[in-house]
Coordinates of N, CA and C and ligand atoms in Angstrom, one line a residue:
M28 N 15.2 -19.7 12.4 CA 14.9 -19.0 13.6 C 13.8 -18.0 13.3
K29 N 12.9 -17.7 14.3 CA 11.8 -16.8 14.1 C 12.3 -15.4 13.9
Q30 N 11.7 -14.8 12.8 CA 12.1 -13.4 12.5 C 11.1 -12.5 13.3
R31 N 11.6 -11.5 14.0 CA 10.7 -10.6 14.8 C 10.8 -9.2 14.2
I32 N 9.7 -8.7 13.7 CA 9.7 -7.4 13.0 C 8.7 -6.5 13.7
L33 N 9.2 -5.3 14.0 CA 8.4 -4.2 14.6 C 8.3 -3.0 13.6
F34 N 7.1 -2.6 13.3 CA 6.8 -1.5 12.4 C 6.6 -0.3 13.3
V35 N 7.2 0.9 13.0 CA 7.1 2.0 13.8 C 6.7 3.3 13.0
C36 N 5.6 4.0 13.5 CA 5.3 5.3 13.0 C 5.2 6.3 14.2
L37 N 4.5 7.4 14.0 CA 4.5 8.4 15.1 C 3.4 8.0 16.1
G38 N 2.2 7.9 15.8 CA 1.1 7.7 16.8 C 0.8 6.2 17.0
N39 N 1.2 5.3 16.1 CA 0.8 3.9 16.2 C -0.7 3.7 16.1
I40 N -1.4 4.6 15.4 CA -2.8 4.4 15.2 C -3.2 4.4 13.7
C41 N -2.2 4.7 12.8 CA -2.6 4.7 11.4 C -1.6 3.8 10.6
R42 N -0.4 4.3 10.3 CA 0.5 3.6 9.4 C 1.0 2.3 9.9
S43 N 1.6 2.3 11.1 CA 2.3 1.1 11.6 C 1.3 -0.1 12.0
P44 N 0.2 0.2 12.6 CA -0.7 -0.9 12.8 C -1.3 -1.5 11.5
A45 N -1.4 -0.6 10.5 CA -1.9 -1.1 9.2 C -0.8 -2.0 8.6
A46 N 0.5 -1.6 8.7 CA 1.6 -2.4 8.2 C 1.6 -3.7 8.9
E47 N 1.5 -3.7 10.2 CA 1.5 -5.0 10.9 C 0.4 -5.9 10.5
A48 N -0.8 -5.4 10.4 CA -2.0 -6.2 10.0 C -1.9 -6.7 8.6
M49 N -1.4 -5.9 7.7 CA -1.2 -6.3 6.3 C -0.2 -7.4 6.2
M50 N 0.9 -7.2 6.9 CA 2.0 -8.2 6.9 C 1.5 -9.5 7.5
Q51 N 0.7 -9.4 8.6 CA 0.2 -10.6 9.3 C -0.7 -11.4 8.3
S52 N -1.5 -10.6 7.5 CA -2.4 -11.3 6.6 C -1.6 -12.1 5.5
L53 N -0.5 -11.5 5.0 CA 0.4 -12.1 4.1 C 1.1 -13.4 4.7
V54 N 1.6 -13.2 5.9 CA 2.3 -14.2 6.7 C 1.3 -15.4 6.9
D55 N 0.1 -15.1 7.3 CA -0.9 -16.2 7.5 C -1.3 -16.9 6.2
S56 N -1.4 -16.1 5.1 CA -1.8 -16.7 3.9 C -0.7 -17.7 3.4
R57 N 0.6 -17.5 3.8 CA 1.7 -18.4 3.4 C 1.9 -19.5 4.5
G58 N 1.1 -19.5 5.6 CA 1.3 -20.4 6.6 C 2.6 -20.2 7.4
L59 N 3.1 -19.0 7.5 CA 4.4 -18.7 8.1 C 4.3 -18.1 9.5
H60 N 3.1 -18.3 10.2 CA 2.9 -17.6 11.5 C 3.9 -18.1 12.6
D61 N 4.4 -19.3 12.4 CA 5.4 -19.8 13.4 C 6.8 -19.3 13.1
E62 N 6.9 -18.7 11.9 CA 8.3 -18.3 11.4 C 8.5 -16.8 11.7
I63 N 7.4 -16.0 11.7 CA 7.5 -14.6 11.7 C 6.6 -14.0 12.8
Y64 N 7.2 -13.2 13.7 CA 6.4 -12.5 14.7 C 6.3 -11.0 14.4
L65 N 5.2 -10.4 14.5 CA 5.0 -9.0 14.1 C 4.4 -8.2 15.2
D66 N 4.8 -6.9 15.3 CA 4.2 -6.0 16.2 C 4.3 -4.6 15.6
S67 N 3.7 -3.6 16.3 CA 3.9 -2.2 15.9 C 3.9 -1.3 17.1
A68 N 4.5 -0.1 16.9 CA 4.6 0.9 18.0 C 4.8 2.3 17.5
G69 N 4.6 3.3 18.3 CA 4.8 4.7 17.9 C 5.9 5.3 18.7
T70 N 6.5 6.3 18.0 CA 7.6 7.1 18.7 C 6.9 8.1 19.7
Y71 N 5.6 8.4 19.5 CA 4.8 9.3 20.4 C 3.8 8.4 21.1
G72 N 3.8 8.6 22.5 CA 2.9 7.7 23.3 C 1.5 8.2 23.6
G73 N 1.2 9.4 23.0 CA -0.1 10.0 23.3 C -1.4 9.3 23.0
H74 N -1.3 8.2 22.1 CA -2.5 7.4 21.8 C -2.4 6.0 22.4
A75 N -1.5 5.8 23.4 CA -1.3 4.5 24.0 C -2.6 3.9 24.5
G76 N -2.8 2.7 24.2 CA -4.0 2.0 24.6 C -5.2 2.1 23.6
E77 N -5.1 3.0 22.7 CA -6.2 3.2 21.7 C -6.1 2.2 20.6
R78 N -7.3 1.9 20.0 CA -7.4 1.1 18.8 C -6.9 2.0 17.7
A79 N -6.7 1.4 16.5 CA -6.3 2.2 15.3 C -7.4 3.2 14.9
D80 N -7.0 4.2 14.3 CA -7.9 5.3 13.8 C -9.0 4.6 13.0
A81 N -10.2 5.0 13.2 CA -11.4 4.3 12.6 C -11.3 4.4 11.1
R82 N -10.8 5.6 10.6 CA -10.7 5.7 9.1 C -9.7 4.7 8.5
M83 N -8.6 4.4 9.2 CA -7.7 3.4 8.8 C -8.3 2.0 8.9
R84 N -9.0 1.8 10.0 CA -9.6 0.4 10.1 C -10.6 0.2 9.0
R85 N -11.4 1.2 8.7 CA -12.4 1.1 7.6 C -11.7 0.8 6.2
A86 N -10.7 1.6 5.9 CA -10.0 1.5 4.6 C -9.3 0.1 4.5
A87 N -8.7 -0.4 5.6 CA -8.1 -1.7 5.6 C -9.1 -2.8 5.5
A88 N -10.2 -2.6 6.2 CA -11.3 -3.7 6.2 C -11.8 -3.9 4.8
A89 N -11.9 -2.8 4.0 CA -12.3 -2.9 2.6 C -11.4 -3.7 1.8
R90 N -10.1 -3.9 2.2 CA -9.2 -4.7 1.5 C -9.0 -6.1 2.2
G91 N -9.9 -6.4 3.1 CA -9.9 -7.7 3.8 C -8.9 -7.7 5.0
I92 N -8.4 -6.6 5.4 CA -7.4 -6.5 6.5 C -8.0 -6.1 7.8
D93 N -7.9 -6.9 8.9 CA -8.5 -6.6 10.1 C -7.4 -6.0 11.1
I94 N -7.6 -4.8 11.5 CA -6.6 -4.2 12.4 C -7.1 -4.2 13.8
T95 N -6.4 -5.0 14.7 CA -6.9 -5.2 16.1 C -5.9 -4.6 17.1
H96 N -4.8 -4.1 16.6 CA -3.7 -3.7 17.5 C -4.2 -2.5 18.4
R97 N -3.6 -2.4 19.6 CA -3.8 -1.3 20.5 C -2.5 -0.5 20.6
S98 N -2.5 0.8 20.5 CA -1.3 1.6 20.4 C -0.4 1.5 21.6
R99 N 0.9 1.5 21.3 CA 1.9 1.6 22.4 C 3.1 2.3 21.9
Q100 N 3.8 2.9 22.9 CA 5.0 3.6 22.5 C 6.2 2.6 22.4
V101 N 7.1 2.9 21.4 CA 8.3 2.1 21.3 C 9.2 2.3 22.5
R102 N 10.0 1.3 22.9 CA 10.9 1.5 24.0 C 12.2 0.8 23.7
E103 N 13.2 1.1 24.6 CA 14.5 0.7 24.3 C 14.6 -0.9 24.2
E104 N 13.9 -1.6 25.1 CA 13.9 -3.0 25.1 C 13.5 -3.6 23.8
D105 N 12.7 -2.9 23.0 CA 12.3 -3.4 21.7 C 13.5 -3.8 20.8
F106 N 14.6 -3.1 21.0 CA 15.8 -3.4 20.2 C 16.4 -4.8 20.6
E107 N 16.0 -5.3 21.8 CA 16.5 -6.6 22.2 C 15.5 -7.7 21.6
R108 N 14.2 -7.3 21.6 CA 13.1 -8.2 21.3 C 12.9 -8.4 19.8
F109 N 13.4 -7.5 19.0 CA 13.1 -7.5 17.5 C 14.4 -7.6 16.7
D110 N 14.3 -8.2 15.5 CA 15.4 -8.3 14.6 C 15.4 -7.2 13.6
M111 N 14.2 -6.7 13.3 CA 14.1 -5.6 12.4 C 13.1 -4.6 12.9
V112 N 13.5 -3.3 12.9 CA 12.6 -2.2 13.4 C 12.5 -1.3 12.2
I113 N 11.2 -1.2 11.6 CA 11.1 -0.6 10.3 C 10.3 0.7 10.5
A114 N 10.9 1.8 10.2 CA 10.4 3.2 10.3 C 9.6 3.6 9.1
M115 N 8.4 4.2 9.3 CA 7.6 4.7 8.2 C 8.1 5.9 7.5
D116 N 8.8 6.8 8.3 CA 9.3 8.0 7.6 C 10.6 8.4 8.3
D117 N 11.3 9.5 7.8 CA 12.6 9.9 8.3 C 12.5 10.4 9.8
N118 N 11.4 11.0 10.2 CA 11.3 11.4 11.6 C 11.3 10.2 12.5
N119 N 10.5 9.2 12.1 CA 10.5 8.0 12.9 C 11.9 7.4 13.0
Y120 N 12.6 7.4 11.8 CA 13.9 6.7 11.7 C 14.8 7.5 12.7
E121 N 14.8 8.8 12.7 CA 15.7 9.5 13.5 C 15.4 9.3 15.0
A122 N 14.1 9.3 15.4 CA 13.8 9.0 16.8 C 14.2 7.7 17.2
L123 N 14.1 6.7 16.3 CA 14.6 5.3 16.7 C 16.1 5.3 16.8
F124 N 16.7 6.0 15.9 CA 18.2 6.0 16.0 C 18.7 6.6 17.3
R125 N 18.0 7.6 17.8 CA 18.4 8.2 19.1 C 18.1 7.3 20.3
L126 N 17.0 6.5 20.1 CA 16.6 5.6 21.2 C 17.4 4.3 21.3
A127 N 18.0 3.9 20.1 CA 18.8 2.6 20.1 C 19.9 2.7 21.0
P128 N 20.1 1.7 21.9 CA 21.1 1.7 22.9 C 22.5 1.4 22.5
S129 N 22.7 0.9 21.2 CA 24.0 0.5 20.8 C 24.1 0.6 19.3
R130 N 25.3 0.4 18.7 CA 25.5 0.4 17.3 C 24.8 -0.8 16.7
E131 N 24.9 -1.9 17.4 CA 24.2 -3.2 16.9 C 22.7 -2.9 16.8
A132 N 22.2 -2.2 17.8 CA 20.7 -1.9 17.8 C 20.4 -1.0 16.6
Q133 N 21.3 0.0 16.3 CA 21.1 0.9 15.2 C 21.0 0.2 13.8
F134 N 21.8 -0.9 13.7 CA 21.8 -1.7 12.5 C 20.5 -2.4 12.3
K135 N 19.6 -2.5 13.3 CA 18.3 -3.2 13.1 C 17.3 -2.3 12.5
I136 N 17.6 -0.9 12.4 CA 16.6 0.0 12.0 C 16.6 0.1 10.4
F137 N 15.4 0.0 9.8 CA 15.3 0.1 8.4 C 14.2 1.2 8.1
R138 N 14.3 1.7 6.9 CA 13.2 2.6 6.4 C 12.2 1.7 5.5
F139 N 10.9 1.9 5.7 CA 10.0 1.1 4.9 C 10.2 1.3 3.4
R140 N 10.6 2.5 3.1 CA 10.8 2.8 1.6 C 11.8 1.9 1.0
E141 N 12.7 1.3 1.7 CA 13.7 0.3 1.2 C 13.0 -0.9 0.5
F142 N 11.8 -1.1 0.9 CA 11.0 -2.3 0.4 C 10.0 -1.9 -0.7
L143 N 9.9 -0.6 -1.0 CA 9.0 -0.2 -2.1 C 9.6 -0.6 -3.5
R144 N 8.8 -1.2 -4.3 CA 9.3 -1.6 -5.7 C 8.5 -0.9 -6.8
R145 N 7.2 -0.7 -6.5 CA 6.3 -0.2 -7.6 C 6.0 1.3 -7.4
H146 N 6.6 1.9 -6.4 CA 6.3 3.3 -6.1 C 7.6 4.1 -6.0
P147 N 8.4 4.3 -7.1 CA 9.7 4.9 -7.0 C 9.7 6.4 -6.6
D148 N 8.5 7.0 -6.7 CA 8.4 8.4 -6.3 C 8.3 8.6 -4.8
W149 N 8.0 7.6 -4.0 CA 7.8 7.7 -2.6 C 9.0 7.3 -1.8
S150 N 9.6 8.3 -1.0 CA 10.7 8.0 -0.2 C 10.3 7.8 1.3
Y151 N 9.0 7.8 1.6 CA 8.5 7.6 3.0 C 7.1 7.3 2.9
I152 N 6.5 6.8 4.0 CA 5.0 6.5 4.0 C 4.4 7.8 4.6
P153 N 3.6 8.5 3.9 CA 3.1 9.8 4.4 C 2.1 9.7 5.5
D154 N 2.2 10.5 6.4 CA 1.2 10.5 7.6 C -0.2 10.9 7.1
P155 N -1.2 10.0 7.2 CA -2.5 10.3 6.7 C -3.4 11.0 7.6
Y156 N -2.9 11.2 8.9 CA -3.8 11.7 10.0 C -4.6 12.9 9.6
Y157 N -4.0 13.8 8.9 CA -4.8 15.1 8.6 C -5.2 15.1 7.1
E158 N -5.2 13.9 6.5 CA -5.6 13.8 5.1 C -7.0 13.2 5.0
G159 N -7.5 13.3 3.8 CA -8.8 12.6 3.5 C -8.6 11.2 3.2
H160 N -9.7 10.6 2.7 CA -9.8 9.2 2.4 C -8.6 8.7 1.5
E161 N -8.3 9.6 0.5 CA -7.2 9.2 -0.5 C -5.9 9.0 0.2
G162 N -5.7 9.7 1.3 CA -4.4 9.6 2.1 C -4.3 8.2 2.7
F163 N -5.4 7.7 3.1 CA -5.4 6.3 3.7 C -5.2 5.3 2.6
E164 N -5.9 5.5 1.5 CA -5.7 4.6 0.4 C -4.3 4.5 -0.1
L165 N -3.7 5.7 -0.2 CA -2.3 5.8 -0.7 C -1.4 5.0 0.3
V166 N -1.6 5.2 1.6 CA -0.8 4.4 2.6 C -0.9 3.0 2.4
L167 N -2.1 2.5 2.2 CA -2.4 1.1 2.0 C -1.7 0.5 0.7
D168 N -1.8 1.3 -0.3 CA -1.1 0.9 -1.6 C 0.4 0.8 -1.4
L169 N 1.0 1.7 -0.7 CA 2.4 1.7 -0.4 C 2.8 0.5 0.5
L170 N 1.9 0.2 1.5 CA 2.2 -0.9 2.5 C 2.1 -2.2 1.7
E171 N 1.1 -2.3 0.8 CA 1.0 -3.6 0.0 C 2.2 -3.9 -0.7
D172 N 2.8 -2.8 -1.4 CA 4.0 -3.0 -2.1 C 5.2 -3.4 -1.3
G173 N 5.4 -2.7 -0.2 CA 6.6 -3.0 0.7 C 6.4 -4.3 1.4
C174 N 5.2 -4.6 1.9 CA 5.1 -5.9 2.7 C 5.3 -7.1 1.8
A175 N 4.9 -7.0 0.5 CA 5.2 -8.1 -0.4 C 6.7 -8.3 -0.6
T176 N 7.4 -7.2 -0.7 CA 8.9 -7.3 -0.9 C 9.5 -7.9 0.4
L177 N 9.1 -7.3 1.5 CA 9.6 -7.8 2.8 C 9.4 -9.3 3.0
L178 N 8.2 -9.8 2.7 CA 7.9 -11.2 2.8 C 8.8 -12.0 1.9
S179 N 9.0 -11.6 0.6 CA 9.8 -12.4 -0.3 C 11.2 -12.3 0.1
E180 N 11.7 -11.3 0.7 CA 13.1 -11.2 1.2 C 13.3 -12.2 2.3
I181 N 12.3 -12.3 3.2 CA 12.5 -13.2 4.3 C 12.4 -14.6 3.9
E182 N 11.5 -14.9 2.9 CA 11.4 -16.2 2.4 C 12.7 -16.7 1.7
Q183 N 13.4 -15.8 1.1 CA 14.6 -16.1 0.4 C 15.8 -16.4 1.3
K184 N 15.7 -15.9 2.6 CA 16.8 -16.1 3.6 C 17.1 -17.5 3.9
Ligands
4NP14 P1 0.5 7.5 12.5 O1 -0.5 8.8 12.3 O2 1.8 8.0 12.9 O3 0.5 6.9 11.2 O4 -0.2 6.6 13.6 C1 -0.6 9.8 13.3 C2 -1.4 9.6 14.4 C3 -1.6 10.6 15.4 C4 -0.8 11.7 15.2 C5 0.0 11.9 14.2 C6 0.1 10.9 13.2 N1 -1.0 12.7 16.2 O5 -0.4 13.8 16.1 O6 -1.7 12.6 17.2

């Protein structure tokens, strides 16, 4: 059965669209695009309709990742449409927990940190919005780590 995964951050213009695009690139490279459906959303809707932050698009492009997503706010129906809803940090997690319409829906929420293997010092994906270039590079390093784990866990199912 097709796995449907939603990545969620605050604005849906930096971390979660990068996670979606990076995971999509891994999924495509394994020929799994019929198996796995990906999307991303933000707990805050203030950037709805916008493309990802140009700094994130540039940093991702340098790693061969093309981010084409347009920002949207997460909504209650997403808990019906997706099997896993993956939060970038604890604030996102708590906002999703409040939005989830049922206990079953709450069980679909994960923290991205659960998939980190090579970055034991990081318990969340830090918001790069007010950071310099290094902040975006750090986010991409963490996303590479977690997306690789997520893919291998799905492949083992
Ligand atoms: P993101 O980064 O949650 O990774 O997309 C942010 C984008 C925008 C804002 C905060 C974080 N903002 O406050 O507008």
